[in-house]
């Protein structure tokens, strides 16, 4: 049942405020400015002994993991990074007993992720799952974890589960942070930010008509560049994947800081750039990158917290706490991918060559 929507992708994009409500529900502890994650299976002493966090996932779940790694570093000050589960499995990685491994998966059945989990378990590592489907293989094989509670996701292309996974990581980062050195004041600040998310998502969804119009302009691009810096970079990666998957337009994501080391050579009017420009301590740096693109006659669409002069168009999204901004900034770009694909007449819920869960090697 599509509840009045033409596609599941559209329906699922519009379900995101409710989905985020669900991942937050019952988990916030205002008394200690932290969150409770019942299934984590990690006591405070263990949480304090973690020396590193390694997050493993594929595709969109990997991108959510990249955002999660940044949140864990920022809020809990534990070195963290994300890696595609398939790469991890095949490179005979060093498995370290003081590292917390986290497997991320919507379906909980992706074979590359499951195989990585099994290999880690065999070597005695502690593995948590950040999973949507309750009781799925990865959820069962993990030592504990967080259910993402996005609800069933039918469209092959992931939208609401991505958003909920990033929120689940914010909860984990806050929890680990408050077990370690994150202050009560910062805990309160993050909790207040989390509570603002559903309403802010609905605000973003109201820009749909504007984005639909933009999509008509992008539908004839042969290729697009997505850029972002630090918090914006995984958002650019995910937005680029979304566009590729549903519209079949080639897209490439790059860290904005790397532009001058190569991709600037590509800039010309026929290659539009989508830039993620949060109002954080890197705003001026990001503006300088827009200037470099403009100087080469590149067309720019900015996703930002306020109008960007150097951009041809800006989609303004509501500001949250710096650490939580990545949760919101990709949502207008889900709509952009959707409307671009619609303009091109693509099979949105079932893109060619893709399957919802990749249970094979
Ligand atoms: C993206 C997409 C894929 C999946 C990937 C992992 O829209 O559908 O990239 O994200 O195959 O799937 P899960 O999260 O089920 O492990």
Short mmCIF file of C-alpha atoms and ligand atoms in Angstrom, two decimals:
data_model
loop_
_atom_site.label_atom_id
_atom_site.label_comp_id
_atom_site.label_asym_id
_atom_site.label_seq_id
_atom_site.Cartn_x
_atom_site.Cartn_y
_atom_site.Cartn_z
CA UNK A 1 0.00 0.00 0.00
CA UNK A 2 1.51 3.26 -1.13
CA UNK A 3 -0.86 5.47 0.87
CA UNK A 4 -1.53 7.90 -1.95
CA UNK A 5 2.08 8.07 -3.20
CA UNK A 6 3.05 6.98 -6.71
CA UNK A 7 6.14 5.13 -5.61
CA UNK A 8 7.50 3.59 -2.43
CA UNK A 9 10.53 5.84 -2.68
CA UNK A 10 8.30 8.92 -2.47
CA UNK A 11 6.30 7.42 0.37
CA UNK A 12 9.42 6.46 2.31
CA UNK A 13 11.02 9.88 1.87
CA UNK A 14 7.86 11.39 3.33
CA UNK A 15 7.79 8.97 6.26
CA UNK A 16 11.07 10.21 7.67
CA UNK A 17 9.77 12.47 10.43
CA UNK A 18 7.73 9.59 11.86
CA UNK A 19 10.61 7.18 11.41
CA UNK A 20 12.98 9.45 13.33
CA UNK A 21 10.38 9.79 16.07
CA UNK A 22 10.45 6.00 16.38
CA UNK A 23 14.23 5.65 16.65
CA UNK A 24 14.24 8.25 19.44
CA UNK A 25 11.23 6.96 21.32
CA UNK A 26 11.86 5.71 24.85
CA UNK A 27 15.62 6.11 24.57
CA UNK A 28 16.29 9.62 25.87
CA UNK A 29 17.27 10.03 29.52
CA UNK A 30 16.95 13.70 30.47
CA UNK A 31 18.04 13.11 34.03
CA UNK A 32 21.57 12.14 33.01
CA UNK A 33 21.53 13.85 29.59
CA UNK A 34 22.20 10.57 27.83
CA UNK A 35 20.34 7.81 26.04
CA UNK A 36 19.52 4.23 26.94
CA UNK A 37 20.14 1.61 24.32
CA UNK A 38 18.67 -1.56 25.73
CA UNK A 39 20.20 -4.07 23.36
CA UNK A 40 23.73 -2.72 23.31
CA UNK A 41 25.06 -5.29 25.73
CA UNK A 42 27.99 -3.10 26.65
CA UNK A 43 28.40 -1.94 30.24
CA UNK A 44 29.99 1.36 31.25
CA UNK A 45 33.33 -0.21 32.10
CA UNK A 46 33.47 -1.93 28.72
CA UNK A 47 32.41 1.25 26.96
CA UNK A 48 35.33 3.06 28.58
CA UNK A 49 37.81 0.46 27.43
CA UNK A 50 37.10 0.88 23.73
CA UNK A 51 40.18 2.26 22.00
CA UNK A 52 38.86 2.42 18.45
CA UNK A 53 35.61 1.97 16.54
CA UNK A 54 35.47 0.35 13.12
CA UNK A 55 32.18 0.57 11.23
CA UNK A 56 31.41 -1.83 8.38
CA UNK A 57 28.61 -1.68 5.83
CA UNK A 58 27.86 -1.54 2.11
CA UNK A 59 26.43 1.17 -0.11
CA UNK A 60 24.11 3.51 1.72
CA UNK A 61 24.72 1.76 5.03
CA UNK A 62 28.45 2.40 4.59
CA UNK A 63 27.73 6.08 4.04
CA UNK A 64 25.57 6.19 7.18
CA UNK A 65 28.53 4.54 8.93
CA UNK A 66 30.87 7.30 7.70
CA UNK A 67 28.59 9.84 9.36
CA UNK A 68 28.43 7.63 12.46
CA UNK A 69 32.22 7.46 12.68
CA UNK A 70 32.47 11.23 12.65
CA UNK A 71 29.82 11.53 15.35
CA UNK A 72 31.60 9.00 17.56
CA UNK A 73 34.89 10.84 17.16
CA UNK A 74 33.28 14.20 17.83
CA UNK A 75 31.07 13.29 20.76
CA UNK A 76 32.92 10.38 22.38
CA UNK A 77 36.46 11.27 21.24
CA UNK A 78 37.14 7.67 20.25
CA UNK A 79 39.07 7.26 16.98
CA UNK A 80 36.53 5.85 14.53
CA UNK A 81 36.27 5.12 10.85
CA UNK A 82 34.03 3.34 8.39
CA UNK A 83 35.01 0.93 5.66
CA UNK A 84 33.05 -1.03 3.05
CA UNK A 85 32.44 -4.43 4.62
CA UNK A 86 33.49 -6.21 1.44
CA UNK A 87 36.88 -4.49 1.36
CA UNK A 88 37.42 -5.27 5.03
CA UNK A 89 36.69 -8.94 4.51
CA UNK A 90 39.10 -9.41 1.67
CA UNK A 91 42.12 -7.55 3.00
CA UNK A 92 42.90 -9.81 5.95
CA UNK A 93 42.46 -6.87 8.35
CA UNK A 94 44.15 -6.85 11.74
CA UNK A 95 41.47 -7.64 14.32
CA UNK A 96 42.15 -5.82 17.53
CA UNK A 97 40.56 -6.78 20.89
CA UNK A 98 40.20 -3.14 22.01
CA UNK A 99 38.30 -2.14 18.89
CA UNK A 100 34.52 -2.09 18.85
CA UNK A 101 33.27 -3.33 15.48
CA UNK A 102 29.88 -2.16 14.23
CA UNK A 103 28.06 -3.81 11.33
CA UNK A 104 25.46 -1.61 9.61
CA UNK A 105 22.71 -3.02 7.44
CA UNK A 106 19.14 -2.17 6.55
CA UNK A 107 18.18 -5.72 5.59
CA UNK A 108 20.50 -7.42 8.05
CA UNK A 109 21.13 -9.99 5.33
CA UNK A 110 23.82 -8.46 3.10
CA UNK A 111 26.28 -11.26 2.60
CA UNK A 112 29.46 -9.17 2.59
CA UNK A 113 28.50 -7.66 5.93
CA UNK A 114 27.42 -10.96 7.43
CA UNK A 115 30.66 -12.65 6.34
CA UNK A 116 32.68 -9.81 7.90
CA UNK A 117 30.73 -10.23 11.15
CA UNK A 118 31.32 -13.99 11.18
CA UNK A 119 35.04 -13.57 10.54
CA UNK A 120 35.27 -10.99 13.34
CA UNK A 121 33.38 -13.21 15.77
CA UNK A 122 35.57 -16.15 14.91
CA UNK A 123 38.57 -14.05 15.91
CA UNK A 124 36.98 -13.07 19.23
CA UNK A 125 36.05 -9.48 18.42
CA UNK A 126 33.07 -7.67 19.89
CA UNK A 127 30.58 -6.80 17.16
CA UNK A 128 27.49 -4.62 17.42
CA UNK A 129 24.80 -4.44 14.77
CA UNK A 130 23.01 -1.29 13.63
CA UNK A 131 20.22 -2.96 11.74
CA UNK A 132 16.69 -2.24 10.55
CA UNK A 133 15.13 -5.68 10.09
CA UNK A 134 14.44 -7.23 13.49
CA UNK A 135 15.75 -10.76 13.92
CA UNK A 136 17.75 -10.68 10.66
CA UNK A 137 20.97 -12.66 10.26
CA UNK A 138 23.31 -9.79 11.15
CA UNK A 139 21.19 -8.86 14.17
CA UNK A 140 21.34 -12.48 15.35
CA UNK A 141 25.08 -12.88 14.88
CA UNK A 142 26.03 -9.63 16.63
CA UNK A 143 26.83 -9.39 20.34
CA UNK A 144 24.29 -6.60 20.69
CA UNK A 145 23.22 -3.51 18.87
CA UNK A 146 20.68 -0.89 18.03
CA UNK A 147 17.56 -1.40 16.00
CA UNK A 148 17.03 1.48 13.63
CA UNK A 149 13.20 1.25 13.64
CA UNK A 150 12.76 2.83 10.21
CA UNK A 151 9.88 0.45 9.49
CA UNK A 152 9.68 -1.65 6.34
CA UNK A 153 11.58 -0.16 3.41
CA UNK A 154 10.25 -1.44 0.10
CA UNK A 155 11.98 0.73 -2.48
CA UNK A 156 15.28 -0.83 -3.51
CA UNK A 157 16.93 2.52 -2.94
CA UNK A 158 17.33 3.34 0.73
CA UNK A 159 16.10 6.69 2.08
CA UNK A 160 14.36 6.60 5.44
CA UNK A 161 16.60 3.84 6.70
CA UNK A 162 19.66 5.92 5.90
CA UNK A 163 18.30 8.82 7.91
CA UNK A 164 17.31 6.62 10.84
CA UNK A 165 20.68 4.90 10.82
CA UNK A 166 22.45 8.25 11.15
CA UNK A 167 20.15 9.08 14.08
CA UNK A 168 20.92 5.70 15.67
CA UNK A 169 24.62 6.55 15.41
CA UNK A 170 23.99 9.92 17.03
CA UNK A 171 22.38 8.05 19.94
CA UNK A 172 25.33 5.68 20.20
CA UNK A 173 27.82 8.56 20.01
CA UNK A 174 25.96 10.42 22.73
CA UNK A 175 25.79 7.31 24.88
CA UNK A 176 29.50 6.57 24.49
CA UNK A 177 30.31 10.25 24.96
CA UNK A 178 28.36 10.52 28.22
CA UNK A 179 30.02 7.34 29.50
CA UNK A 180 33.36 9.05 28.82
CA UNK A 181 34.08 12.78 28.68
CA UNK A 182 31.12 14.51 27.05
CA UNK A 183 29.76 17.15 29.44
CA UNK A 184 26.20 17.29 30.74
CA UNK A 185 25.77 20.59 28.89
CA UNK A 186 26.83 19.04 25.59
CA UNK A 187 24.61 16.03 26.27
CA UNK A 188 21.65 18.38 26.77
CA UNK A 189 22.54 20.30 23.63
CA UNK A 190 22.60 17.11 21.52
CA UNK A 191 19.36 15.82 23.03
CA UNK A 192 17.63 19.11 22.24
CA UNK A 193 18.99 18.85 18.69
CA UNK A 194 17.70 15.28 18.32
CA UNK A 195 14.24 16.38 19.44
CA UNK A 196 14.14 19.08 16.78
CA UNK A 197 14.82 16.63 13.94
CA UNK A 198 11.30 15.41 13.06
CA UNK A 199 9.92 18.93 12.74
CA UNK A 200 12.95 20.04 10.71
CA UNK A 201 12.54 17.06 8.37
CA UNK A 202 8.97 18.14 7.70
CA UNK A 203 10.22 21.64 6.96
CA UNK A 204 12.68 20.25 4.42
CA UNK A 205 9.97 18.17 2.75
CA UNK A 206 8.03 21.37 2.16
CA UNK A 207 10.72 22.46 -0.31
CA UNK A 208 9.72 19.62 -2.63
CA UNK A 209 8.14 21.83 -5.31
CA UNK A 210 11.27 23.93 -5.50
CA UNK A 211 13.43 20.82 -5.82
CA UNK A 212 11.14 19.30 -8.42
CA UNK A 213 11.68 22.38 -10.54
CA UNK A 214 15.46 22.12 -10.10
CA UNK A 215 15.33 18.47 -11.12
CA UNK A 216 14.01 19.41 -14.55
CA UNK A 217 17.22 21.39 -15.09
CA UNK A 218 19.45 18.54 -14.00
CA UNK A 219 17.68 15.81 -15.93
CA UNK A 220 19.76 16.43 -19.03
CA UNK A 221 23.12 16.51 -17.29
CA UNK A 222 25.39 13.67 -18.37
CA UNK A 223 27.34 13.80 -15.15
CA UNK A 224 27.29 15.62 -11.83
CA UNK A 225 29.83 16.39 -9.14
CA UNK A 226 28.94 16.30 -5.43
CA UNK A 227 31.24 17.99 -2.95
CA UNK A 228 31.39 18.37 0.81
CA UNK A 229 34.00 18.82 3.48
CA UNK A 230 34.31 16.77 6.69
CA UNK A 231 30.67 16.56 7.89
CA UNK A 232 29.45 17.34 4.40
CA UNK A 233 31.52 14.73 2.62
CA UNK A 234 29.56 11.57 3.50
CA UNK A 235 26.39 13.52 2.68
CA UNK A 236 27.85 14.22 -0.77
CA UNK A 237 28.77 10.54 -1.15
CA UNK A 238 25.28 9.37 -0.32
CA UNK A 239 23.58 11.99 -2.52
CA UNK A 240 25.78 10.97 -5.42
CA UNK A 241 24.89 7.30 -4.93
CA UNK A 242 21.17 8.12 -4.75
CA UNK A 243 21.29 10.04 -8.03
CA UNK A 244 23.22 7.27 -9.81
CA UNK A 245 20.92 4.52 -8.59
CA UNK A 246 17.57 6.01 -9.53
CA UNK A 247 18.32 8.36 -12.42
CA UNK A 248 21.29 6.50 -14.00
CA UNK A 249 23.10 9.83 -14.33
CA UNK A 250 26.78 9.48 -13.64
CA UNK A 251 27.78 11.23 -10.46
CA UNK A 252 30.96 11.50 -8.51
CA UNK A 253 31.48 12.67 -4.94
CA UNK A 254 34.65 14.36 -3.86
CA UNK A 255 35.88 16.03 -0.70
CA UNK A 256 35.73 19.78 -1.39
CA UNK A 257 39.26 20.06 -0.06
CA UNK A 258 40.55 17.77 -2.83
CA UNK A 259 39.07 19.77 -5.71
CA UNK A 260 42.27 21.55 -6.54
CA UNK A 261 44.16 18.27 -6.60
CA UNK A 262 42.42 17.09 -9.74
CA UNK A 263 38.68 17.36 -10.27
CA UNK A 264 38.82 21.13 -10.95
CA UNK A 265 40.00 20.07 -14.41
CA UNK A 266 36.48 18.73 -15.06
CA UNK A 267 34.63 21.95 -14.26
CA UNK A 268 32.75 23.47 -17.19
CA UNK A 269 29.16 24.66 -17.70
CA UNK A 270 27.99 21.16 -18.66
CA UNK A 271 29.09 19.58 -15.35
CA UNK A 272 26.86 20.82 -12.52
CA UNK A 273 28.14 20.67 -8.95
CA UNK A 274 26.03 20.02 -5.87
CA UNK A 275 27.77 21.46 -2.82
CA UNK A 276 27.00 20.67 0.82
CA UNK A 277 27.66 23.90 2.72
CA UNK A 278 26.81 23.72 6.43
CA UNK A 279 27.04 26.79 8.63
CA UNK A 280 29.87 25.44 10.73
CA UNK A 281 33.52 26.33 11.31
CA UNK A 282 34.34 25.34 7.72
CA UNK A 283 31.85 27.67 6.04
CA UNK A 284 34.47 30.07 4.70
CA UNK A 285 36.55 27.21 3.31
CA UNK A 286 33.50 25.85 1.53
CA UNK A 287 32.66 29.25 0.11
CA UNK A 288 36.16 29.47 -1.33
CA UNK A 289 35.56 26.17 -3.12
CA UNK A 290 32.32 27.53 -4.60
CA UNK A 291 34.26 30.54 -5.83
CA UNK A 292 36.79 28.34 -7.60
CA UNK A 293 33.99 26.49 -9.37
CA UNK A 294 32.19 29.70 -10.29
CA UNK A 295 35.42 31.16 -11.71
CA UNK A 296 35.40 28.23 -14.17
CA UNK A 297 31.76 28.79 -15.15
CA UNK A 298 30.52 25.71 -13.31
CA UNK A 299 26.86 25.64 -12.39
CA UNK A 300 26.31 25.19 -8.62
CA UNK A 301 23.43 23.98 -6.50
CA UNK A 302 24.16 24.51 -2.82
CA UNK A 303 22.47 22.74 0.08
CA UNK A 304 23.14 25.15 2.91
CA UNK A 305 21.79 26.80 6.03
CA UNK A 306 21.52 30.14 4.26
CA UNK A 307 21.55 31.48 0.72
CA UNK A 308 24.97 31.09 -0.94
CA UNK A 309 25.92 33.98 -3.21
CA UNK A 310 28.28 31.96 -5.38
CA UNK A 311 25.73 29.27 -6.06
CA UNK A 312 23.21 29.49 -8.89
CA UNK A 313 20.61 28.00 -6.61
CA UNK A 314 20.51 27.30 -2.88
CA UNK A 315 18.23 24.90 -1.10
CA UNK A 316 18.10 26.20 2.46
CA UNK A 317 17.76 23.56 5.17
CA UNK A 318 17.15 24.22 8.89
CA UNK A 319 20.22 24.37 11.11
CA UNK A 320 20.64 21.86 13.92
CA UNK A 321 23.67 21.28 16.16
CA UNK A 322 26.83 21.08 14.03
CA UNK A 323 27.32 17.39 14.82
CA UNK A 324 23.76 16.52 13.75
CA UNK A 325 23.60 18.59 10.55
CA UNK A 326 24.59 15.66 8.31
CA UNK A 327 21.37 13.86 9.29
CA UNK A 328 19.32 16.54 7.55
CA UNK A 329 21.42 17.85 4.69
CA UNK A 330 20.97 14.85 2.42
CA UNK A 331 17.18 14.84 2.53
CA UNK A 332 16.65 17.51 -0.17
CA UNK A 333 19.00 15.48 -2.36
CA UNK A 334 16.87 12.36 -1.95
CA UNK A 335 14.10 14.48 -3.44
CA UNK A 336 16.42 15.71 -6.18
CA UNK A 337 17.33 12.13 -7.14
CA UNK A 338 13.68 11.15 -7.05
CA UNK A 339 12.43 14.00 -9.24
CA UNK A 340 15.31 13.70 -11.68
CA UNK A 341 14.51 10.00 -12.10
CA UNK A 342 10.82 10.82 -12.47
CA UNK A 343 11.57 13.39 -15.17
CA UNK A 344 13.60 10.74 -16.99
CA UNK A 345 10.86 8.12 -16.66
CA UNK A 346 12.98 5.68 -14.65
CA UNK A 347 11.68 2.64 -12.79
CA UNK A 348 12.12 4.33 -9.43
CA UNK A 349 11.30 1.56 -6.97
CA UNK A 350 13.24 -1.06 -8.92
CA UNK A 351 16.27 0.42 -10.63
CA UNK A 352 17.82 -1.80 -13.29
CA UNK A 353 20.50 -4.24 -12.15
CA UNK A 354 19.85 -3.73 -8.42
CA UNK A 355 18.28 -5.87 -5.70
CA UNK A 356 17.00 -4.81 -2.29
CA UNK A 357 19.21 -7.18 -0.42
CA UNK A 358 22.40 -8.61 -1.81
CA UNK A 359 22.61 -12.03 -0.18
CA UNK A 360 25.27 -13.37 -2.51
CA UNK A 361 29.04 -13.04 -2.60
C1 LIG B 1 21.39 2.10 -1.63
C2 LIG B 1 21.21 0.66 -1.64
C3 LIG B 1 22.41 -0.22 -1.43
C4 LIG B 1 22.35 -0.80 -0.02
C5 LIG B 1 23.43 -1.84 0.21
C6 LIG B 1 23.43 -2.37 1.64
O1 LIG B 1 20.24 2.82 -1.89
O2 LIG B 1 20.12 0.20 -1.75
O3 LIG B 1 23.61 0.48 -1.63
O4 LIG B 1 22.47 0.26 0.88
O5 LIG B 1 23.25 -2.90 -0.67
O6 LIG B 1 22.22 -2.94 2.01
P1 LIG B 1 21.87 -3.23 3.51
O7 LIG B 1 21.82 -1.94 4.22
O8 LIG B 1 20.57 -3.96 3.49
O9 LIG B 1 23.00 -4.07 4.06
#
